[in-house]
Amino acid sequence: NARIAVIGAGSGYMPGVIRGLLHRADDLAGADLAFYDLDAGHLDVMTRLARNMFAARGADFTVTAHTDLTAALDGADFVFTTFRPGGLAGRHLDESIPLKYGVVGQETVGPGGFLMACRSVPVLLNIARVLEKVAPKAWILNYTNPTNVVTDAVLRNTDARVISLCDQWVGDTETWADLLGLPQAGLEIDWIGTNHGTWAERVRLDGEDVDIAPLLERLEPHGAATPHRDPSRMAELGRALGLLVNSYSKYYFFHDEVVRELTAKGTTRAQDILAMLPAYYEQVAGQADEKDPDPSGERGGGEHGEFAVDVICAIARDEQRRFIVNTPNRGSISSLEDDAIVEVPAIIGRQGAVPLVMGELPRQVRGLTQSIHEYERLAADAAVTGDRRLALRALMAHPFVRGKRTAEKILEEGLAAHRGDLPQF
Ligand code: G6P
């Protein structure tokens, strides 16, 4: 029986994770789920919700709730990490501080992502070190952002086994199917690059290569923008670059426009979420003790939980299934060093993730992707060591940051604002 620890189980994303577990309930029958969170109140709500949702649908899972990390991790086969250190208050700082200096403020990319890395990395390193003692064979399936930087730090500093996940490619694939006029079923896209900086030149439909060049030429941008995905900008970039782009590419190629929009908007994404969360938790809490709870409007959506649970099943059952994940390069992308953490198609089974050979990055995004990688590596080292000189170098290496003075100001203000969450600095 698999033991799965969920770290951050009080998160608003949990209803989606619970549904993800339900969708593979037969394959994971008998599993022990150890829920852990710092927030005992939210943890209690999600634990009761999970027990009742599982019972109503006949899922054979045992759920225990923990506020002690070692107890939660003890004997785990899989550790699913889905927390935000510093919470949404911390995210608000990440999103607002860079913006004051004319730089995109975002929780995963750019200086905001760097500040988040500085909070996430110590927590993940601690989890990895506890696992070395209580569950050395466990697989960490990590959603905690910035997912590449966190993975790089953990893999180069501990013996933990980590596969980092990001479900952005699932929605991006749907958006591209829609933009190109292709069916979603049977569509396979070779997304390659680094997390939130992926591109694709190769697309297959039911196993047959699709020539995307004429489709990109005929693109009719359509589809409403959401906070993290703007189909018309994706279409515009797709046409210009001659390839499919990740939705986060807008931050690189429309940087100044996005800065103006974020500034004019007046609230950060963190503030917008904070404003809706009380009603959301109230709704979930109100249903937690019902016989067949069915919370609506869950954070993250269905693909979030299903993807993570499918990856767990692929390892547990040695399914040798293809997913896009973040893993050491090992020759998959020849334009990046071998131990770079890359987001690429990989085959997942008992051995973990084996990246498929993808070749060179397209020349028009090669330099950019290499810059992002070099930034990420410096960021990982700075987040592990707390070395301020490395931190400055990381920010100066980032494509968003155009000068030393800007890097210094963001760093100084960011590290001061987060000092309670940055033991290493
Ligand atoms: C996307 C990104 C994730 C990010 C999330 C934030 O899914 O791929 O990396 O964590 O958006 O969503 P939120 O609703 O919190 O803004």
Short mmCIF file of N, CA and C and ligand atoms in Angstrom, two decimals, residues 13 84 88 91 95 106-108 116 143-147 165-169 172 195-196 227-229 246-248 269-270 273 276 299-300 303-304, ligand 1:
data_model
loop_
_atom_site.label_atom_id
_atom_site.label_comp_id
_atom_site.label_asym_id
_atom_site.label_seq_id
_atom_site.Cartn_x
_atom_site.Cartn_y
_atom_site.Cartn_z
N TYR A 13 -6.03 24.52 -3.03
CA TYR A 13 -5.95 23.59 -4.17
C TYR A 13 -6.40 22.17 -3.79
N ARG A 84 2.91 27.30 -0.31
CA ARG A 84 3.50 28.60 -0.65
C ARG A 84 4.11 29.17 0.61
N LEU A 88 0.08 33.99 0.89
CA LEU A 88 -0.28 34.98 -0.12
C LEU A 88 0.22 36.38 0.25
N ARG A 91 3.50 36.39 -1.25
CA ARG A 91 3.35 36.48 -2.71
C ARG A 91 3.04 37.92 -3.13
N GLU A 95 5.07 40.12 -5.90
CA GLU A 95 4.42 40.67 -7.09
C GLU A 95 4.48 42.20 -7.13
N GLN A 106 5.99 38.95 -10.49
CA GLN A 106 5.31 37.68 -10.76
C GLN A 106 5.85 36.68 -9.74
N GLU A 107 5.00 35.74 -9.32
CA GLU A 107 5.46 34.86 -8.24
C GLU A 107 6.44 33.78 -8.69
N THR A 108 6.53 33.50 -9.98
CA THR A 108 7.43 32.42 -10.40
C THR A 108 8.59 32.89 -11.26
N MET A 116 10.66 34.30 -4.02
CA MET A 116 9.93 33.10 -3.60
C MET A 116 10.89 31.92 -3.45
N TYR A 143 5.20 20.68 -6.51
CA TYR A 143 4.50 21.76 -7.20
C TYR A 143 4.93 23.12 -6.67
N THR A 144 5.65 23.13 -5.54
CA THR A 144 6.01 24.41 -4.92
C THR A 144 6.92 25.20 -5.86
N ASN A 145 6.60 26.46 -6.02
CA ASN A 145 7.32 27.32 -6.96
C ASN A 145 8.50 28.03 -6.31
N PRO A 146 9.40 28.54 -7.12
CA PRO A 146 9.54 28.30 -8.56
C PRO A 146 10.11 26.90 -8.78
N THR A 147 9.36 26.12 -9.49
CA THR A 147 9.55 24.67 -9.46
C THR A 147 10.95 24.22 -9.94
N LEU A 165 6.68 19.37 -10.93
CA LEU A 165 5.51 19.39 -11.81
C LEU A 165 5.03 20.82 -12.00
N CYS A 166 4.45 21.06 -13.14
CA CYS A 166 3.73 22.30 -13.39
C CYS A 166 2.69 21.94 -14.44
N ASP A 167 1.45 22.28 -14.15
CA ASP A 167 0.40 21.85 -15.08
C ASP A 167 0.12 22.87 -16.18
N GLN A 168 0.96 23.91 -16.27
CA GLN A 168 0.69 24.96 -17.25
C GLN A 168 0.60 24.39 -18.67
N TRP A 169 1.42 23.38 -18.98
CA TRP A 169 1.42 22.82 -20.34
C TRP A 169 0.08 22.17 -20.69
N ASP A 172 -2.02 25.08 -21.70
CA ASP A 172 -1.43 25.66 -22.92
C ASP A 172 -1.70 24.78 -24.14
N ASN A 195 10.90 25.69 -16.95
CA ASN A 195 9.53 25.91 -16.52
C ASN A 195 9.06 27.34 -16.79
N HIS A 196 7.87 27.47 -17.34
CA HIS A 196 7.30 28.76 -17.73
C HIS A 196 8.12 29.45 -18.82
N PRO A 227 -5.85 35.31 -15.78
CA PRO A 227 -4.66 35.91 -15.16
C PRO A 227 -3.33 35.37 -15.69
N HIS A 228 -3.29 34.09 -16.03
CA HIS A 228 -2.00 33.52 -16.45
C HIS A 228 -1.96 33.11 -17.91
N ARG A 229 -2.99 33.39 -18.66
CA ARG A 229 -2.99 32.91 -20.06
C ARG A 229 -3.74 33.88 -20.94
N ASN A 246 4.68 28.92 -24.48
CA ASN A 246 4.05 28.81 -23.17
C ASN A 246 3.37 30.13 -22.84
N SER A 247 2.28 30.07 -22.10
CA SER A 247 1.55 31.31 -21.80
C SER A 247 2.37 32.33 -21.02
N TYR A 248 3.39 31.87 -20.27
CA TYR A 248 4.21 32.82 -19.51
C TYR A 248 5.20 33.58 -20.39
N ARG A 269 -2.18 39.86 -8.00
CA ARG A 269 -2.92 38.59 -8.05
C ARG A 269 -3.11 38.06 -6.62
N ALA A 270 -2.08 38.20 -5.79
CA ALA A 270 -2.19 37.72 -4.40
C ALA A 270 -3.34 38.43 -3.69
N ILE A 273 -6.66 37.10 -4.87
CA ILE A 273 -6.97 35.78 -4.31
C ILE A 273 -7.35 35.92 -2.83
N MET A 276 -10.90 36.68 -2.35
CA MET A 276 -11.93 35.65 -2.55
C MET A 276 -11.77 34.43 -1.63
N ARG A 299 -9.67 25.96 -6.53
CA ARG A 299 -8.44 26.57 -7.03
C ARG A 299 -7.64 25.53 -7.80
N GLY A 300 -7.02 25.97 -8.89
CA GLY A 300 -6.14 25.06 -9.63
C GLY A 300 -6.85 24.26 -10.71
N GLU A 303 -7.11 19.71 -13.67
CA GLU A 303 -5.87 19.13 -14.19
C GLU A 303 -4.75 19.12 -13.16
N HIS A 304 -4.83 20.06 -12.20
CA HIS A 304 -3.77 20.21 -11.21
C HIS A 304 -3.58 18.91 -10.41
C1 G6P B 1 -0.30 28.53 -12.91
C2 G6P B 1 1.18 28.33 -12.85
C3 G6P B 1 1.61 27.97 -11.44
C4 G6P B 1 1.09 28.98 -10.46
C5 G6P B 1 -0.41 29.15 -10.62
C6 G6P B 1 -0.92 30.28 -9.76
O1 G6P B 1 -0.93 27.30 -12.73
O2 G6P B 1 1.63 27.35 -13.73
O3 G6P B 1 3.00 27.93 -11.38
O4 G6P B 1 1.37 28.56 -9.16
O5 G6P B 1 -0.74 29.42 -11.94
O6 G6P B 1 -2.30 30.35 -9.85
P1 G6P B 1 -3.11 31.39 -8.97
O7 G6P B 1 -4.52 31.07 -9.20
O8 G6P B 1 -2.65 31.18 -7.55
O9 G6P B 1 -2.71 32.76 -9.47
#
